[in-house]
Structures are given as structure tokens and as C-alpha cells.
């Protein structure tokens, strides 16, 4: 399915095996490099050890040479010969014989091969075994060297301060070794007429020490004095094109890389702390490579074998291990809707991971959907239970446990929660009211259910824009304790939620019921108790058992209504507010008034205020808007205190406008016309013409002006005013209706009856009867 493509598992496995195989290869390569370094270090260490041994041996030779020169220089016979060398007699010959006897004892050590003393004043040579004239000694030992007698004599005649030099250079290349020259006597600082001591070190012993190093490695040994001058070496002459310039200034011991004759070499050196001589061992670098070559060849061979064998095994294992994975992928692909195609290159593991994540996402989505549906179904079940909409024979006891509702007993009650205000819980920029309300309901639900579960059990649900909590009491709970526990629960919920989340709500509590079948009755009791929120105000707890059933009536007389209208028309806000307060307080003071009657009273007062505002010439559109808002608040269950506050604000606005109108000149004319009518309404001839004539205006202008200011036709105002006065007279039963018609300015009794019925809806006699 996925094959050997670059992103496939088999390709990844092969790369992983290759990386694993690469680890020992890298380790073996590192081992080879480290082995070469160890070999080089071991060779250098061995060279240093051998050079140290050679340095100790040569230092012993030098030390012996210095002591021998000192012994010879202080020998009394030698000193006598030095002082008498120009005249050699029998006494001097005796000194020679004695000195030769001492010399034989001096060279008993193998370090010195030969020494002699050249007496320049007597021109003779005294060796460790015989006496020679200068010519004789030259002929015996130096004639074949190529150096002339005078040249040799001149070299010996110079001043020598106990220095070592190459015997090969002194002898013209005929002899190898190291020679020591010292002018005698030492204490006289080699003045003219003195002798010269020449000591030749044992060349064979010296070469034996040098060969000890060469037997270990194939290199050359060089001995340099304190001035880096070559004294002796394991090869003939100067060492090729090589030099020891890199050793200048170096102290102690160490190694230096250099090139001699174009070939890389390693110079191992050690310096004598006593005499400052350097002992140098020069080894070609190829010697190191030859010794590490075998290790390298074996390492490369081993690596090649391991790479080939590891590659073959990696391919075999990749195929074998991939077989079950391929079967798994094929089986998943057959059962999955996803298939094996993807918008991005994936391998088998990525495919399986993506398939499993997809399956888990579907499973989680399904679980969330089921859980959401389960909550919805539970809420629907509780609402149906509260409203009594369960079918007969519904298996409630079997269904409730499926929604996590386990009953303690058959004792129940219902609490209703009405949300008043939760604006303090949210920021001002949060505008989604639905989400805000859902969150508030969730908070109240969780807290109330937890509080209810501390002693009893409770389940919350939303019903009719409120939250209902079904309380199931523990067995043995009395009705009194149940009501007391619910009040405490409501108080704690209001306190905690209000302080912590700034959410305000009113709670109503039903009575205690001993059957689940009584649940709808409990819900109705809670609804009835919640109705009294209008009287008791917000953020209260209303218990159904505390509600007294009231009579269906309220106090609101026509006189009170007219009094409020008059206050509004005159712009007397204080009087209008006092009248409003008196009407509301008088009704609330009654013990038997019901919520429905209070609501009717609020509607009635709202209607009165509309009439007063219209008579005060309030803008009609604004009036309708205010009236609509007031009606909406009443329908939505606004409290009496809230409605009273709203009506007070409305009165203030209407009275303020009426007061402004009173201050204008036109309003004063209106008041004058109204005052004139109140004084002359009894006159049968009172008409628009007589009034216009009295004030000096045209009848049409006065009629139009009065209508604009009061909203009423002038004739209608006159008739209504006469009817109002007639109503007061009708209260006096001894006055006849015919007389009342004459007293109020009507032409005839028929006109009086017709207009009275027009404005009051009933005849004067019926009005008198109803007043009675």
C-alpha cells in the first residue's frame, strides 16, 4: 500500500538500522584514531625513557671527565713538569715516570679511551702510558688524519677552558668521538708556557649507549652541547639537510615535528639539567604509520564486513517486521471510511494515528451529542413532570435513574428562581444576551443543586423563563423542617451568588407534598407565590404557605382620578405625586387585596395618566411610547415599586411641560377663557360668539386657538364643563333633574339628557341612582 516510498515505515526502519549500524562504524573509526595516538604516545614515551637513560650515562661520562681533568691538573708531578718543561733532565724524567704510574691508575674506568698532555714549552707529549716528542706522537697517531703538524700544534696552543668538542672534526674525520681540552695549569688561567690536557671519551662505550635506543626504533641519536653544536651522532657526519634550530630555547624534554630531506620526522629531546647538553632522537614519521597501519587495515576490513552484513540483516529484518504492520494497515483501511489517500504524504504510523484520531473525534462528538440530548431530554422530562403532562402509566421510577435522578423518598417541593439582574457579572462590551443568560443559569443551577445536595437532593431545569428546582427530601423530614430547609437554601443561594457573581434573583417556595403526583400542584403553588413578587419587590423569598387569599377589589374613585388629572393640567407635580402615592399606599394597606387587583390598579392608573397627559397637550407619539413601555413592564411582572417610580418620572415630565405652557401668553388666554366659562356657564346664551366678543377675538380664531392649547373644541369644553357641574348637583337628591338642567345653562332637559349620556355613558337619573 505504502511500499518503499521515502516517507514509508520500511524506509524509515532501514534508515534507523543504518544509523544503528553507523554507530559501531564511527566507534571503530574513533578507536583507530585513538589507537594511532596511543601508539605515537607510546613511542614518544619509550623514546623519552631511552633518551633519559642515555642522558644519565653521558652525564656520568662528562662528570668523570671533569673529575679526571681536575685530578690530573693538581697532580704534583704534572705541575712540576709544567714548570720545568723547557729543560728536561733526569729529575724531570723521574717526574714523568711517576706521573705515568699515576696515569695508569686514572684510566682504570671504561669511560675514557685515551688522554695526553701537550707541553708547549718542552714540545713533547705525555700520554697515559708513555713519553713522546711532538713529531713522534704526530707520526704515530695523527699523520694519517690529514691534519698537519703545525695545524695540530696551533690548535693545542690556544686557550682551552674545559670544553668538549667533536673528535671527528679535530682529527679531520679519521676518528669519531668526543674530546675534552683544558689548558694547564687551571689556576693560572692557561698563561703562556703552560700545557694542554686532551681527554678522548671511550667511543665504543658511547656508541653502545646510543645503540640501545636504535635497537628499539629505527632512528638516529644526536648529542648536542649547550650551544647546540653537534658532538656525536649515530650516523656519520652532519645529519643530512636537517637542523636543530627548532630546539633553540627549549628546556626540559618533549617532541617537535620537522622535515629532514623532505621527509617528516619527529624530534624527541631531553636536556641535561647539569650540563645543558641536549640528547636528540630523530625518528621518521613513517615509523609511526607503519606501526598503526596494521590496526588501520584490520579496522577497515572489519568495518567493511560489518557494513555488508548489517545492510543485509537490516533489509531482512525490515521486511519481517513490516509484515504485521502492513496487515494492520490493510485491515484498518478496509473498515475505515477514510481510506489510504491523504492530502499530505504520510506513512503507515501517520495513517493509523490520523485514523484513530478521526475515530476518537467522531466518538467524542457522538458522546457530546448524546450528553447534550440527554440533558435536553432530562430537562424536558422535568418540565413535563412539573406541568403534569406525563401520560398515565408513565414509568417514572424507572426512567428517572437513567438521567441520574435517584429519589430519596416520595416527599417533594418546588423552588422557582426569577432572574432580576445580572449585569454586574459581565463587562459592558459583552452583548450576546442569550449566552449571558445561559451562563447565569448554569451558575445558579450548579450552586443550587450543590446546596440542595448537602442534606437533600435537588434537580434544576428551565421552565417559562425561570429556573425551577425540584427538591426531594430525605426520609423522615417533617413539613416544617422541609419549609425551613428550603428557606435556608434560598437565603444561602441569594447571599453567595449575589456576593460572588453579582446576580440578583427572587425565589418562591411551594408547600410540602408527599407524592410525586403532587409535583404539578407544587409548581403551581410556586408560580402563585412568585406573582406576589409584584407586591413584595425584588430579591425576596416568597413562601406559598404565607400567602393569604385576597378579595377581587381595589380602591380608585373617580374623584381621585379627576384630582390627578387636574394636578397634571395645572403642572402641580407635588400634588400629582402625592395623589399617586396615596392611591397606591391605600390599596397596599388593605389586608385582602390580590396581586391581580394590584395589576388592574396599575393599568387603571396608567390609563388616567394618559388622559391627563393628553389634556396637558403632551406629544401623542411620545405618550403612546410611554404607555406601551408601562404596559410591557406590567405584563412582564414589574414590581409595584418599579412601576411607581416609572409613573413618578412620567408625572414629573408631564407637569414640567404643563408648567412651561402656563408661563406662555397663549396659555394665560386659555386660562382666562376657562375662567370666563366657569363664571358664566349658567347663562343659556353662553356661546363661542359671546366669548369671542367678550375677549375681542374673531370666533374662528378663538375656537382654533383653544383647540390647539387644550386639545378640545370650545363648544365641547363648555358642554363637558356643564355636565361636570351637573354631576355635582345630581348628588343632591332634593334637586330635580329639570332644575339641574336650568341651573347648568342647558336650553332644554332633552339637550341636557342627550349631552350627559354622550359624555358619561348613562342618563342623569341612572347616574344619580348609581351614586346612591
XYZ file of C-alpha atoms in Angstrom:
772
model
C 0.000 0.000 0.000
C 2.683 2.462 1.050
C 5.656 0.440 -0.315
C 9.225 1.656 -0.124
C 8.473 5.331 -0.646
C 10.607 7.866 1.171
C 8.098 8.566 3.930
C 7.144 4.933 4.455
C 7.810 2.940 7.602
C 10.096 0.458 5.849
C 12.275 3.265 4.537
C 12.390 4.806 8.000
C 13.289 1.452 9.538
C 16.103 0.993 7.030
C 17.407 4.481 7.839
C 17.167 3.690 11.539
C 19.053 0.415 11.072
C 21.660 2.295 9.027
C 22.067 4.807 11.857
C 22.406 1.955 14.357
C 24.953 0.299 12.077
C 26.789 3.588 11.723
C 27.337 3.806 15.482
C 29.857 0.901 15.731
C 31.481 2.091 12.487
C 32.033 5.529 13.976
C 33.208 3.954 17.216
C 35.696 1.750 15.361
C 36.983 4.742 13.395
C 37.385 6.662 16.628
C 39.138 3.656 18.126
C 41.551 3.607 15.215
C 42.341 7.301 15.631
C 42.772 6.841 19.351
C 44.928 3.744 18.796
C 47.208 5.689 16.485
C 47.527 8.397 19.105
C 48.275 5.805 21.772
C 50.966 4.229 19.571
C 52.506 7.620 18.917
C 52.362 8.464 22.603
C 53.856 5.081 23.499
C 56.715 5.527 21.038
C 57.351 9.041 22.316
C 57.238 7.801 25.878
C 59.687 4.992 25.091
C 61.971 7.400 23.243
C 61.888 9.791 26.150
C 62.721 6.988 28.567
C 65.657 5.825 26.449
C 66.880 9.393 25.986
C 66.655 9.888 29.723
C 68.748 6.786 30.253
C 71.294 7.973 27.633
C 71.364 11.414 29.285
C 72.208 9.868 32.650
C 75.011 7.752 31.142
C 76.563 10.624 29.170
C 76.249 12.919 32.180
C 78.226 10.358 34.150
C 80.899 10.343 31.419
C 81.133 14.130 31.491
C 81.247 14.220 35.251
C 84.019 11.637 35.272
C 85.918 13.607 32.623
C 85.740 16.799 34.709
C 86.964 14.967 37.794
C 89.751 13.296 35.828
C 90.878 16.644 34.405
C 90.850 18.118 37.875
C 92.930 15.216 39.298
C 95.475 15.450 36.503
C 95.738 19.206 36.810
C 96.546 19.012 40.541
C 98.961 16.103 40.220
C 102.307 17.395 41.719
C 104.393 15.613 39.118
C 102.404 17.215 36.318
C 102.656 20.573 37.979
C 106.445 20.092 38.285
C 106.730 19.114 34.657
C 104.726 22.147 33.583
C 107.002 24.443 35.467
C 110.254 22.664 34.218
C 109.228 21.563 30.708
C 111.852 23.663 28.897
C 114.816 21.787 30.431
C 114.170 18.065 30.648
C 116.732 16.369 32.843
C 116.907 13.223 34.846
C 114.799 14.719 37.605
C 112.101 15.698 35.101
C 112.218 12.218 33.617
C 111.729 10.837 37.088
C 108.613 13.017 37.450
C 107.411 11.675 34.093
C 107.835 8.106 35.241
C 105.964 8.782 38.431
C 103.256 10.633 36.549
C 102.836 7.714 34.108
C 102.390 5.398 37.045
C 99.610 7.636 38.362
C 98.033 7.849 34.892
C 97.604 4.106 34.678
C 95.519 4.227 37.757
C 93.386 7.118 36.409
C 92.195 5.329 33.267
C 91.017 2.241 35.033
C 87.453 3.373 34.216
C 85.998 2.476 30.782
C 84.617 5.953 30.256
C 87.921 7.371 28.968
C 89.589 5.833 25.940
C 92.809 7.918 25.839
C 94.287 11.195 27.141
C 97.520 13.098 26.717
C 99.192 16.315 27.830
C 100.925 18.521 25.324
C 103.734 20.593 26.888
C 104.180 23.501 24.543
C 107.339 24.785 26.279
C 109.259 21.487 26.001
C 107.454 20.455 22.767
C 106.693 16.925 23.998
C 103.603 14.846 24.720
C 102.940 12.787 27.808
C 100.165 10.131 27.418
C 98.704 7.785 29.978
C 101.343 5.202 29.010
C 104.475 6.887 27.525
C 106.521 9.954 26.702
C 106.682 11.250 23.110
C 108.197 14.077 21.292
C 105.708 16.122 19.379
C 106.885 14.843 15.999
C 106.817 11.262 17.127
C 103.315 11.483 18.588
C 102.075 13.150 15.412
C 103.606 10.479 13.220
C 102.142 7.666 15.309
C 98.609 8.926 15.852
C 97.767 11.891 13.664
C 99.740 11.712 10.458
C 97.014 9.699 8.720
C 94.259 12.068 9.797
C 95.108 14.659 7.152
C 95.750 17.446 9.662
C 99.258 18.939 9.507
C 101.629 19.021 12.473
C 101.606 22.789 12.649
C 97.847 22.913 12.411
C 97.507 20.399 15.227
C 100.122 22.211 17.329
C 98.402 25.563 16.755
C 95.084 24.139 17.918
C 96.653 22.873 21.106
C 98.470 26.146 21.737
C 95.195 28.039 22.027
C 93.382 28.759 25.283
C 91.066 25.937 26.354
C 88.636 26.305 29.207
C 87.469 22.755 29.728
C 85.249 22.466 26.654
C 84.006 19.356 24.871
C 84.169 19.156 21.099
C 83.841 16.631 18.297
C 86.899 14.472 17.931
C 85.888 13.795 14.333
C 86.247 17.460 13.474
C 89.578 17.743 15.321
C 91.043 14.648 13.647
C 89.885 15.503 10.157
C 87.224 12.827 10.162
C 89.570 9.966 10.989
C 88.275 9.335 14.494
C 84.792 9.576 15.942
C 84.027 10.541 19.436
C 84.081 13.385 21.925
C 87.228 15.057 23.217
C 87.792 17.348 26.183
C 90.517 20.056 26.139
C 91.746 22.032 29.138
C 94.708 24.425 29.419
C 97.072 23.689 32.366
C 97.609 24.757 34.963
C 93.966 25.636 35.633
C 94.635 28.108 38.421
C 96.936 30.222 36.219
C 94.249 30.665 33.611
C 96.437 28.975 30.866
C 99.145 31.613 30.597
C 101.999 31.278 28.068
C 104.337 28.348 28.722
C 101.551 26.124 30.023
C 100.367 22.706 28.791
C 97.132 21.420 27.219
C 95.212 18.399 28.508
C 93.261 16.376 25.899
C 90.907 13.598 27.059
C 89.180 11.390 24.495
C 85.998 9.661 25.695
C 85.502 5.964 25.076
C 83.859 5.890 21.657
C 82.848 2.252 21.894
C 81.146 2.725 25.236
C 79.404 5.839 23.886
C 78.132 4.030 20.787
C 76.943 1.134 22.918
C 74.693 3.505 24.857
C 73.422 5.067 21.628
C 72.670 1.711 20.029
C 70.410 0.821 22.954
C 67.946 3.337 21.557
C 68.355 2.319 17.941
C 67.596 -1.292 18.741
C 64.103 -0.186 19.863
C 63.258 2.117 16.941
C 64.803 2.853 13.569
C 66.076 6.360 14.201
C 69.248 8.342 14.823
C 70.646 9.742 18.055
C 72.438 13.093 18.299
C 74.295 14.680 21.182
C 74.446 18.492 21.262
C 76.375 20.710 23.641
C 74.996 23.754 25.433
C 75.468 25.834 22.254
C 73.516 23.250 20.163
C 76.762 22.156 18.468
C 76.819 18.523 17.361
C 79.238 16.449 19.448
C 78.335 12.924 18.442
C 75.710 11.001 16.495
C 74.773 7.513 15.410
C 75.412 8.443 11.781
C 78.490 9.703 10.054
C 78.972 13.443 9.594
C 76.333 16.196 9.738
C 72.771 14.828 9.628
C 71.637 15.362 6.034
C 69.768 18.629 5.450
C 68.316 18.573 8.906
C 68.936 21.133 11.587
C 68.239 21.531 15.255
C 67.081 25.167 15.026
C 63.636 24.287 16.401
C 65.266 23.115 19.618
C 66.777 26.520 20.388
C 65.436 27.905 23.587
C 63.563 24.720 24.532
C 64.126 23.353 28.010
C 63.367 20.056 29.645
C 62.059 17.349 27.339
C 59.493 16.937 24.595
C 58.857 16.275 20.927
C 58.982 18.542 17.869
C 57.744 17.848 14.331
C 60.102 18.814 11.485
C 61.144 17.873 7.953
C 64.590 16.499 7.101
C 65.456 15.903 3.476
C 61.766 16.448 2.637
C 60.667 13.656 4.964
C 58.539 14.365 8.043
C 60.384 13.428 11.237
C 59.705 13.594 14.961
C 62.458 15.026 17.162
C 62.378 13.720 20.721
C 64.734 15.585 23.010
C 65.840 15.841 26.605
C 68.135 18.432 28.154
C 70.655 17.746 30.881
C 69.930 19.923 33.878
C 73.594 19.587 34.998
C 75.492 20.363 31.803
C 72.759 21.786 29.455
C 73.535 19.190 26.797
C 70.683 18.046 24.566
C 70.134 14.443 23.589
C 68.047 14.198 20.451
C 66.380 11.172 18.897
C 65.165 11.695 15.320
C 62.564 9.190 14.125
C 60.859 9.325 10.679
C 57.090 9.751 10.948
C 56.531 6.778 8.707
C 57.693 4.573 11.563
C 54.547 5.638 13.445
C 52.353 4.939 10.380
C 53.879 1.533 9.842
C 53.039 0.518 13.377
C 49.466 1.848 13.086
C 48.995 0.501 9.554
C 48.113 -2.952 10.719
C 45.481 -1.656 13.088
C 44.011 0.526 10.331
C 43.880 -2.354 7.828
C 42.150 -4.587 10.344
C 39.745 -1.813 11.243
C 38.805 -1.125 7.600
C 38.326 -4.814 6.904
C 36.138 -5.235 9.966
C 34.089 -2.169 9.038
C 33.520 -3.442 5.502
C 32.359 -6.821 6.734
C 30.096 -5.216 9.354
C 28.567 -2.820 6.787
C 27.758 -5.566 4.299
C 26.409 -7.972 6.908
C 24.462 -5.223 8.686
C 22.864 -3.992 5.447
C 21.681 -7.475 4.541
C 20.301 -8.094 8.033
C 18.613 -4.651 8.072
C 16.721 -5.398 4.836
C 15.674 -8.844 6.072
C 14.502 -7.571 9.459
C 12.690 -4.612 7.845
C 10.702 -6.987 5.642
C 9.959 -9.356 8.501
C 8.898 -6.632 10.966
C 6.823 -4.780 8.371
C 4.575 -7.745 7.579
C 2.245 -7.460 10.653
C 2.122 -3.668 10.276
C 1.077 -3.993 6.654
C -1.704 -6.404 7.625
C -2.896 -3.967 10.320
C -2.958 -1.027 7.889
C -4.861 -3.076 5.293
C -7.454 -4.187 7.867
C -7.924 -0.606 9.123
C -8.237 0.689 5.556
C -10.963 -1.867 4.788
C -13.007 -0.877 7.862
C -12.344 2.864 7.773
C -14.202 5.455 5.738
C -11.018 7.472 5.453
C -9.174 5.187 3.024
C -5.435 5.375 2.453
C -5.378 8.592 0.433
C -4.421 11.835 2.100
C -3.779 15.373 1.013
C -0.315 15.231 2.558
C 2.386 12.498 2.295
C 2.072 10.249 5.345
C 3.474 6.908 6.378
C 1.726 3.938 7.941
C 2.015 5.241 11.511
C 0.727 8.666 10.487
C -2.153 6.989 8.682
C -3.031 4.885 11.734
C -2.715 7.935 14.015
C -4.935 10.017 11.750
C -7.498 7.214 11.505
C -7.560 6.722 15.284
C -7.827 10.492 15.917
C -10.695 10.689 13.431
C -12.463 7.783 15.119
C -11.921 9.344 18.557
C -13.200 12.707 17.316
C -16.340 11.035 15.952
C -16.751 9.163 19.216
C -16.291 12.331 21.305
C -18.718 14.236 19.081
C -21.238 11.445 19.414
C -20.786 11.367 23.207
C -21.191 15.150 23.425
C -24.298 14.971 21.265
C -25.715 12.185 23.384
C -24.872 14.058 26.580
C -26.444 17.248 25.232
C -29.513 15.351 24.140
C -29.577 13.625 27.494
C -29.593 16.986 29.283
C -32.308 18.243 26.961
C -34.364 15.095 27.497
C -33.894 15.339 31.255
C -34.966 18.975 31.237
C -37.969 18.128 29.078
C -38.907 15.289 31.437
C -38.703 17.552 34.490
C -40.785 20.264 32.761
C -43.427 17.706 31.839
C -43.375 16.421 35.398
C -43.828 19.946 36.801
C -46.653 20.817 34.426
C -48.426 17.470 34.842
C -48.049 16.404 31.228
C -46.876 12.825 31.811
C -49.044 10.121 30.307
C -50.944 7.749 32.528
C -48.831 4.753 33.432
C -45.561 6.538 32.664
C -42.744 4.513 34.387
C -41.307 7.494 36.252
C -39.385 5.467 38.829
C -37.646 3.534 36.038
C -36.901 6.498 33.771
C -35.510 8.934 36.363
C -32.390 6.834 37.222
C -31.439 6.823 33.531
C -30.980 10.602 33.804
C -29.019 10.436 37.046
C -32.053 11.214 39.249
C -32.259 8.892 42.242
C -35.058 9.645 44.694
C -34.620 9.644 48.486
C -38.320 9.457 49.220
C -41.755 10.455 47.935
C -41.604 13.893 49.615
C -41.193 16.847 47.233
C -41.357 20.622 46.935
C -40.581 23.127 44.183
C -38.496 26.318 44.198
C -38.766 28.891 41.426
C -35.954 31.357 40.627
C -36.783 34.599 38.775
C -33.713 36.427 37.438
C -33.835 40.119 38.331
C -30.452 41.488 37.292
C -27.098 40.014 36.282
C -25.484 42.977 34.526
C -22.844 43.278 37.263
C -21.396 39.911 36.306
C -20.465 40.866 32.713
C -18.433 43.538 31.016
C -20.239 46.285 29.170
C -18.846 45.148 25.804
C -20.467 41.700 26.102
C -23.645 41.935 24.036
C -24.780 38.346 23.431
C -27.770 38.180 25.790
C -28.506 34.532 25.072
C -25.020 33.390 26.031
C -25.042 35.621 29.086
C -28.357 34.212 30.288
C -27.232 30.622 29.628
C -24.080 31.188 31.687
C -26.039 32.751 34.555
C -28.499 29.856 34.563
C -25.605 27.391 34.588
C -24.039 29.115 37.606
C -27.315 29.146 39.547
C -28.044 25.541 38.573
C -24.702 24.210 39.772
C -24.703 26.138 43.041
C -28.327 25.417 43.962
C -28.006 21.707 43.163
C -24.867 21.550 45.305
C -26.557 23.378 48.197
C -29.633 21.138 47.918
C -27.437 18.030 47.863
C -25.836 18.835 51.189
C -28.854 17.470 53.073
C -31.461 16.525 50.482
C -31.415 16.259 46.708
C -32.312 18.811 44.058
C -32.563 18.973 40.273
C -32.773 22.224 38.294
C -34.467 22.890 34.968
C -35.565 25.903 32.945
C -39.278 26.466 32.673
C -41.168 29.517 31.357
C -38.111 31.867 31.501
C -37.496 30.866 35.094
C -35.450 28.178 36.835
C -37.280 25.504 38.783
C -35.646 23.277 41.388
C -37.342 20.027 42.389
C -36.381 19.205 45.986
C -36.561 15.570 47.088
C -36.347 15.340 50.880
C -34.671 12.664 52.948
C -36.975 10.134 54.587
C -38.441 11.337 57.857
C -38.333 15.047 57.016
C -41.269 16.908 58.559
C -43.145 19.597 56.576
C -41.967 22.279 58.993
C -38.308 21.272 58.638
C -38.690 20.953 54.868
C -40.009 24.529 54.540
C -37.301 25.806 56.888
C -34.536 23.986 54.908
C -35.810 25.428 51.611
C -35.820 28.955 53.046
C -32.257 28.488 54.278
C -31.253 27.117 50.870
C -32.800 30.136 49.117
C -31.168 32.577 51.530
C -27.733 30.964 51.119
C -28.091 30.904 47.324
C -29.070 34.595 47.229
C -26.216 35.553 49.557
C -23.464 33.522 47.901
C -24.439 34.119 44.255
C -25.193 37.779 44.872
C -21.890 38.484 46.635
C -19.716 36.301 44.433
C -21.264 36.786 40.980
C -23.460 39.909 41.441
C -26.520 38.005 40.204
C -29.858 39.027 41.761
C -32.976 36.852 41.737
C -36.267 36.251 43.568
C -37.196 32.834 44.966
C -40.661 31.395 45.531
C -41.219 28.271 47.648
C -44.086 25.809 47.317
C -45.658 23.800 50.084
C -44.541 20.326 51.198
C -46.095 17.425 49.232
C -45.913 13.691 49.916
C -46.225 12.304 46.409
C -44.596 12.755 43.030
C -48.088 13.055 41.589
C -48.437 16.313 43.545
C -45.492 17.848 41.695
C -47.696 19.922 39.313
C -49.579 21.285 42.309
C -46.282 22.261 43.944
C -45.231 24.010 40.759
C -48.494 25.951 40.583
C -48.055 26.988 44.215
C -44.566 28.307 43.429
C -45.987 30.214 40.439
C -48.720 31.743 42.598
C -46.152 32.742 45.209
C -43.968 34.310 42.504
C -46.926 36.506 41.500
C -46.569 38.330 44.817
C -43.089 39.483 43.718
C -45.035 42.469 42.313
C -46.073 43.451 45.834
C -43.041 42.337 47.856
C -40.359 43.568 45.460
C -37.152 42.095 44.037
C -34.559 39.859 45.733
C -37.110 38.365 48.100
C -38.081 34.855 49.210
C -41.840 34.196 48.922
C -43.344 31.125 50.588
C -46.724 29.878 49.383
C -47.903 28.978 52.865
C -47.577 32.619 53.918
C -49.897 33.925 51.193
C -53.443 34.983 52.345
C -56.158 34.691 49.722
C -57.493 38.163 48.810
C -60.750 39.641 47.581
C -61.068 40.862 43.993
C -61.400 44.671 44.518
C -59.342 47.811 44.813
C -59.851 51.499 45.782
C -59.695 54.087 42.980
C -62.552 56.611 42.881
C -63.457 58.915 40.012
C -62.783 61.880 42.265
C -59.212 60.701 42.817
C -58.797 60.223 39.066
C -60.110 63.728 38.325
C -57.924 65.139 41.096
C -54.797 63.708 39.491
C -55.861 64.992 36.064
C -56.371 68.449 37.492
C -52.944 68.448 39.168
C -51.314 67.435 35.889
C -53.181 70.082 33.900
C -52.082 72.770 36.335
C -48.470 71.486 36.370
C -48.575 70.729 40.132
C -46.076 67.869 40.327
C -46.076 67.702 44.127
C -49.845 67.351 44.253
C -49.912 64.801 41.447
C -47.156 62.677 43.110
C -48.889 62.863 46.485
C -52.159 61.740 44.904
C -50.366 58.827 43.188
C -48.701 57.775 46.460
C -51.992 57.991 48.348
C -53.809 55.806 45.811
C -51.086 53.098 45.793
C -50.464 53.136 49.564
C -54.177 52.979 50.320
C -54.533 49.819 48.246
C -51.349 48.165 49.569
C -52.536 48.828 53.123
C -55.551 46.581 52.554
C -55.155 43.118 54.014
C -57.219 41.327 51.411
C -56.095 42.820 48.105
C -54.817 40.364 45.489
C -51.969 40.624 43.009
C -54.392 40.633 40.114
C -56.215 43.594 41.607
C -52.931 45.478 42.090
C -52.111 44.813 38.456
C -55.534 46.133 37.404
C -54.979 49.180 39.569
C -51.652 49.827 37.803
C -53.356 49.550 34.411
C -56.070 51.940 35.576
C -53.580 54.497 36.889
C -51.593 54.232 33.654
C -54.783 54.997 31.706
C -55.508 58.005 33.927
C -52.041 59.371 33.398
C -52.518 59.003 29.652
C -55.713 61.060 29.880
C -54.026 63.721 31.985
C -51.071 63.928 29.593
C -53.372 64.269 26.604
C -55.310 67.056 28.310
C -51.939 68.693 29.116
C -51.181 68.697 25.362
C -48.350 66.107 25.600
C -46.933 64.878 22.268
C -49.115 61.983 21.174
C -46.312 59.826 19.779
C -44.320 60.163 22.967
C -47.452 59.395 25.006
C -48.097 56.172 23.147
C -44.465 55.138 23.568
C -44.543 55.784 27.319
C -47.838 53.957 27.651
C -46.539 50.960 25.664
C -43.430 50.677 27.867
C -45.533 50.844 31.016
C -47.889 48.127 29.749
C -44.914 45.927 28.829
C -43.450 46.262 32.297
C -46.766 45.293 33.852
C -47.058 42.286 31.542
C -43.501 41.240 32.362
C -44.213 41.242 36.062
C -42.694 44.523 37.104
C -42.975 45.280 40.816
C -45.212 47.958 42.309
C -42.220 49.970 43.447
C -40.705 49.908 39.927
C -43.995 50.936 38.342
C -44.458 53.660 40.953
C -41.010 55.022 40.165
C -41.750 54.946 36.440
C -45.082 56.748 36.903
C -43.436 59.388 39.096
C -40.901 60.162 36.369
C -43.712 60.372 33.830
C -45.668 62.772 36.072
C -42.597 64.933 36.504
C -42.156 65.206 32.741
C -45.853 65.996 32.035
C -46.143 68.517 34.873
C -42.963 70.264 33.786
C -44.355 70.696 30.293
C -47.692 71.962 31.651
C -45.813 74.445 33.829
C -43.887 75.720 30.805
C -47.126 76.166 28.895
C -48.653 78.116 31.770
C -45.841 80.650 31.587
C -46.577 81.451 27.938
C -49.031 84.255 26.936
C -51.273 81.971 24.991
C -51.822 79.757 27.970
C -52.918 82.778 30.016
C -55.603 83.478 27.347
C -56.728 79.865 27.638
C -56.977 80.200 31.403
C -58.986 83.433 31.004
C -61.418 81.721 28.640
C -61.805 78.796 31.027
C -62.359 81.157 33.977
C -64.970 83.101 31.994
C -66.801 79.845 31.213
C -66.721 78.750 34.876
C -68.323 82.065 35.831
C -70.985 82.187 33.077
C -71.794 78.547 32.334
C -75.316 79.025 33.827
C -76.151 81.577 31.120
C -78.225 79.892 28.359
C -76.746 82.347 25.822
C -73.085 81.390 26.502
C -71.630 80.520 23.070
C -68.417 80.924 21.075
C -69.670 84.225 19.691
C -70.394 85.788 23.126
C -66.995 84.608 24.427
C -65.167 85.977 21.320
C -66.988 89.247 21.634
C -66.005 89.483 25.320
C -62.260 88.927 24.585
C -62.196 90.854 21.307
C -61.199 87.974 19.024
C -62.753 86.505 15.929
C -64.819 83.378 16.765
C -62.912 81.143 14.312
C -59.522 82.264 15.662
C -60.572 81.781 19.273
C -62.034 78.359 18.535
C -58.869 77.256 16.672
C -56.565 78.640 19.372
C -58.462 76.915 22.199
C -58.323 73.613 20.362
C -54.558 73.937 19.831
C -53.941 74.719 23.501
C -56.323 72.333 25.244
C -56.938 69.703 22.618
C -60.737 70.202 22.945
C -63.270 72.053 20.833
C -64.503 75.135 22.691
C -68.158 74.085 22.403
C -67.266 70.598 23.638
C -65.426 72.115 26.591
C -68.483 74.225 27.527
C -70.804 71.229 27.358
C -68.405 68.969 29.326
C -67.949 71.636 31.992
C -71.766 71.994 32.379
C -72.040 68.168 32.670
C -69.356 68.091 35.389
C -71.251 70.724 37.338
C -74.496 68.791 36.820
C -72.865 65.656 38.276
C -72.166 67.526 41.500
C -75.810 68.727 41.656
C -77.141 65.232 40.973
C -75.645 64.145 44.278
C -78.263 66.402 45.920
C -81.397 64.217 45.711
C -83.798 67.012 46.582
C -82.876 68.962 43.401
C -84.939 67.960 40.390
C -83.245 66.971 37.149
C -85.221 69.681 35.278
C -83.926 72.310 37.691
C -80.373 70.998 37.341
C -80.712 71.432 33.553
C -81.673 75.082 34.004
C -79.034 75.688 36.668
C -76.219 74.459 34.411
C -77.220 76.559 31.331
C -78.858 73.927 29.075
C -81.690 75.110 26.775
C -83.888 72.123 27.484
C -83.978 68.982 29.583
C -83.734 66.834 26.450
C -80.488 68.537 25.440
C -79.186 68.015 28.985
C -80.031 64.297 28.978
C -78.551 63.791 25.481
C -75.219 65.520 26.277
C -74.933 63.874 29.745
C -75.343 60.429 28.226
C -72.829 61.363 25.494
C -70.070 62.188 27.990
C -70.888 59.839 30.875
C -72.456 56.912 29.060
C -75.600 56.910 31.209
C -78.602 59.182 31.796
C -78.669 61.680 34.695
C -81.261 59.650 36.568
C -79.186 56.463 36.176
C -76.101 58.324 37.364
C -77.979 59.585 40.452
C -79.145 56.015 41.118
C -75.635 54.576 40.839
C -74.244 57.305 43.109
C -76.896 56.479 45.653
